[in-house]
Amino acid sequence: MSAVAALRLHPHDDVAVAVVALAPGAALPGGGHAAEAIPAGHKVALHPLAAGSVVRKYGQAIGATTQAVAAGAWVHVHNLGLGDAAPRLPGGGTATAPVPVTPRTFEGYLRADGRGATRNYLAVVTSVNCSAHVARAVARRAEDRLHEFPGIDGVVPITHASGCALDGRGAAIDVLRRTLAGYARHANFAGVLMLGLGCETNQLPDLLAAEGLRESDTLGATTIQGEGGTAATIAAGLERILAMAAAATGVKRVPMPLSHLTLGLQCGGSDGYSGITANPALGAAVDRLVAHGGAAILSETPEIYGAEHLLTCRATPVVADALMARIAWWEAHVAATGGSMDNNPSAGNKAGGLTTILEKSLGAVAKAGSTPLNAVYGYAEPVTARGLSFMDTPGYDPVAATGQVAGGANLIAFTTGRGSVFGCRPAPSLKLATNSDLFRRMAGDMDIDCGRILGGMSIDAMGEEIFEALVATASGRLTKSEELGIGDDEIQPWRLGATM
Amino acid sequence: MSAVAALRLHPHDDVAVAVVALAPGAALPGGGHAAEAIPAGHKVALHPLAAGSVVRKYGQAIGATTQAVAAGAWVHVHNLGLGDAAPRLPGGGTATAPVPVTPRTFEGYLRADGRGATRNYLAVVTSVNCSAHVARAVARRAEDRLHEFPGIDGVVPITHASGCALDGRGAAIDVLRRTLAGYARHANFAGVLMLGLGCETNQLPDLLAAEGLRESDTLGATTIQGEGGTAATIAAGLERILAMAAAATGVKRVPMPLSHLTLGLQCGGSDGYSGITANPALGAAVDRLVAHGGAAILSETPEIYGAEHLLTCRATPVVADALMARIAWWEAHVAATGGSMDNNPSAGNKAGGLTTILEKSLGAVAKAGSTPLNAVYGYAEPVTARGLSFMDTPGYDPVAATGQVAGGANLIAFTTGRGSVFGCRPAPSLKLATNSDLFRRMAGDMDIDCGRILGGMSIDAMGEEIFEALVATASGRLTKSEELGIGDDEIQPWRLGATM
Ligand SMILES: [Ca+2]
Ligand SMILES: [Ca+2]
Ligand SMILES: [Ca+2]
Ligand SMILES: [Ca+2]
Ligand SMILES: [Ca+2]
């Protein structure tokens, strides 16, 4: 593996990306040479392009030339525009159907209702901030006794800032209830205790009724006021969780098809390498997972804003309309709070080599691979579709991943260039470094070094390695964030509406 | 002390409140008798009232009679309206000047800059959710070693949900920075480590510059990316905090005037007794604190909405205008997020005996006592005025108290009828039960039983007891929530703007 100076991200691409600053005459992928100096991170033409030609990167149109471009020439704002090159119609189709593959299995937990799980946790889910301390105390004391109950990975306190002083009807409480219910029914939890204060707006009986949940041996519900205060509730909660631990101990992993895997896709702390190493490599892994019948969830709506057709062109009209409805919601939401949506390349983006909004968004969308978009979900809605789907979430890592996990994600793959230390119990989170320097500097936090692509490893081979790591992780291999015990503080339900 | 059937809340009142359902002929305060049946919680006239008379409760106008009312008659919606009885003009004046008193001291910590403190904590303050796990880990490991450093009360992790994916300019980040800076400079912290991830919107250098904070021996700042990951940052953070512990150990309490006390007023989980026991008794304690030169902060703007003149009539025109500007902000803020402000008595309020919005809001405002309103502060702004001031906050307990503590509150008094288990390190929080049943049921969480007012104890005597408890707490006596270790999860900065 020798260091590469320029990367072609997809076999159909018209441009390569300079990994380092290229001098005139530098060798390009496919045998050509740079005709002029190309700054690092910028694009260089791999063959002559007539004026008005569609230009492809990631195998997708990022714009059209505004003049003729010679082979080896620098491609940027002086000769590339948005044009009308982008496929804007649903089904216009750059999606590739998943290829048939030899069936694979992972070692998972088979739940009584037929669902597969990648971990075997218990949870204390709070209705309101007022029960957060007690929930943490129950979880901590229960974890201190887990040595008595082999095979249980931990007890997760699901705490948050909201649950009272919000409108008792409407989007804010609906989203909160859906998120908490999503955790309560997550397959990675063998048992859940719902814990309230007692007088909060987000009443537990209402939450359970609204979400179709019923109390059972594996789903308890109680309040601090009902139990008679902090100490009594900690004691009662601990007893209840330990009873669930006794029932859930000794459960064994069994082989099950990869269709039980639901992978949440995340990126945070992106850098100039995200779009050329970790993101496309994760996309290659997603294509493999989808081919095996698994599911992947792309999210972070603000990061595709203005380039929605990157996704609608891979979707049926019904799915495309659902996505456009979410985009319209965001425009109204952000305007109401006095902000504005803007995902256009900034001056800094352009200096770094990103020319159009399509190209910028493709860097984020690349982690979703190339298969059709099958469904669009609201935040924290249960993800039942297999293949690729989209869940509407903010771009903020903890809020976005919380929606995915609440929707059933039992694996997270997280690309990072600056160095995130994210975790999201009960789902393991694999951290994919976009560059080898980061991988070395934060070796205790990073799982996979995608910077090796800059050393000559192909995106496809990197995708294969990520795919195998996902299967191994689903089967029980600990991620770095799990080794470090990270993943409680990052559970952050999306908060809408005013705090009163 | 014998049980009372009806309470006159202030010597000037025209009505008493029935503590239990009164039969015709039941004795009333002052020697009269009920002329008809009076439901529990409802008002009864203490003397004849001509049509159009101002009616006073809490010593304040709550409305005017719409017809003549006989002594002993039930006073409610059938004979009491809002009228124009309320003093709507600034300086219109129901405030009573603080009475001179014999100087008192408490035993506090005197900081190098001359400020007084009620506790001696250290803190790890996070810029962003991404550093929450590391901050908690540092705090927990440091607390495990505090036995080596006598006189330090604990290490508080100041974590939150925000700090990235928000607008880098504007109210949302300004309020967040102000809140975090308020904790960083809180007198109850002998040392603070500011901890970021490294790539977040809320950059530590910008926060420090915007808030005029400078790194020093007692104010450190570092990032996880800068330190090289989770494990390295925990080790470095622990070393830094332990160095601060070594410098802060052995500090002794000394007598200092009560002007060093800043008391945050809170209520949460109110019930029908809040307005007649704990809140007016706390008000009597606040009048004493103010007379001694101390400061008290009333907050929870949505709970006075529609009855602002309860406060503006106690303020100069400048202070009154500042309050009205905050009210106008709330109207716009809540409308923008699709909600509406409404603090009018609900059907349930009316069934419980509350007739007008003035009366309802007075139940909350009663905890601020009767002295002039000297200042109005934005959320988390440093409270420098002595006497009574108002800080604009939501009503939601954790968010409201976080603003007060960030503003410098070093004591919290929290009235509760349903049973809150609130705590807010580094400030001790005294829990005042509105009824004795709650005090017994949640004995481990409640500090003071204000239900004794229903057994015949005067509001003034209860106020005296609360005042003495505040002084003792300020001097180091632990509150129930401190004994239970509560107060980290409840730190919740007010979040404005959209999460992107
Ligand atoms: Ca949480
Ligand atoms: Ca993100
Ligand atoms: Ca917190
Ligand atoms: Ca309240
Ligand atoms: Ca409150």
PDB file of C-alpha atoms in Angstrom, chain A residues 127 162-178 199-211 496-500, chain B residues 334 337-340 342:
ATOM      1  CA  SER A 127     -40.412  10.465  32.308  1.00  0.00           C
ATOM      2  CA  SER A 162     -37.609  17.622  29.796  1.00  0.00           C
ATOM      3  CA  GLY A 163     -40.931  16.030  30.809  1.00  0.00           C
ATOM      4  CA  CYS A 164     -42.631  18.946  32.532  1.00  0.00           C
ATOM      5  CA  ALA A 165     -43.409  22.604  31.834  1.00  0.00           C
ATOM      6  CA  LEU A 166     -44.104  21.700  28.229  1.00  0.00           C
ATOM      7  CA  ASP A 167     -47.411  21.638  26.367  1.00  0.00           C
ATOM      8  CA  GLY A 168     -49.298  18.489  27.357  1.00  0.00           C
ATOM      9  CA  ARG A 169     -50.458  18.095  23.769  1.00  0.00           C
ATOM     10  CA  GLY A 170     -48.635  18.519  20.508  1.00  0.00           C
ATOM     11  CA  ALA A 171     -45.348  17.769  18.827  1.00  0.00           C
ATOM     12  CA  ALA A 172     -43.034  18.395  21.785  1.00  0.00           C
ATOM     13  CA  ILE A 173     -44.565  15.826  24.116  1.00  0.00           C
ATOM     14  CA  ASP A 174     -45.367  13.416  21.264  1.00  0.00           C
ATOM     15  CA  VAL A 175     -41.714  13.324  20.232  1.00  0.00           C
ATOM     16  CA  LEU A 176     -40.568  12.920  23.840  1.00  0.00           C
ATOM     17  CA  ARG A 177     -42.984  10.047  24.478  1.00  0.00           C
ATOM     18  CA  ARG A 178     -42.084   8.352  21.232  1.00  0.00           C
ATOM     19  CA  CYS A 199     -46.797  15.228  39.272  1.00  0.00           C
ATOM     20  CA  GLU A 200     -45.079  15.853  35.927  1.00  0.00           C
ATOM     21  CA  THR A 201     -46.829  16.775  32.673  1.00  0.00           C
ATOM     22  CA  ASN A 202     -45.443  13.642  31.009  1.00  0.00           C
ATOM     23  CA  GLN A 203     -47.469  11.181  33.114  1.00  0.00           C
ATOM     24  CA  LEU A 204     -46.316   7.567  32.825  1.00  0.00           C
ATOM     25  CA  PRO A 205     -49.828   6.091  32.359  1.00  0.00           C
ATOM     26  CA  ASP A 206     -50.451   8.511  29.474  1.00  0.00           C
ATOM     27  CA  LEU A 207     -47.073   7.730  27.935  1.00  0.00           C
ATOM     28  CA  LEU A 208     -47.723   3.983  28.118  1.00  0.00           C
ATOM     29  CA  ALA A 209     -51.240   4.341  26.680  1.00  0.00           C
ATOM     30  CA  ALA A 210     -50.173   6.688  23.878  1.00  0.00           C
ATOM     31  CA  GLU A 211     -47.407   4.303  22.847  1.00  0.00           C
ATOM     32  CA  LEU A 496     -39.187  20.897  20.548  1.00  0.00           C
ATOM     33  CA  GLY A 497     -41.422  23.714  21.735  1.00  0.00           C
ATOM     34  CA  ALA A 498     -40.872  26.266  24.456  1.00  0.00           C
ATOM     35  CA  THR A 499     -39.822  25.386  28.004  1.00  0.00           C
ATOM     36  CA  MET A 500     -42.446  27.095  30.147  1.00  0.00           C
TER      37      MET A 500
ATOM     38  CA  VAL B 334     -44.058  31.201  22.840  1.00  0.00           C
ATOM     39  CA  THR B 337     -42.938  27.981  18.851  1.00  0.00           C
ATOM     40  CA  GLY B 338     -46.646  27.465  18.273  1.00  0.00           C
ATOM     41  CA  GLY B 339     -47.791  27.730  21.889  1.00  0.00           C
ATOM     42  CA  SER B 340     -49.612  30.372  23.874  1.00  0.00           C
ATOM     43  CA  ASP B 342     -52.103  31.430  29.572  1.00  0.00           C
TER      44      ASP B 342
END
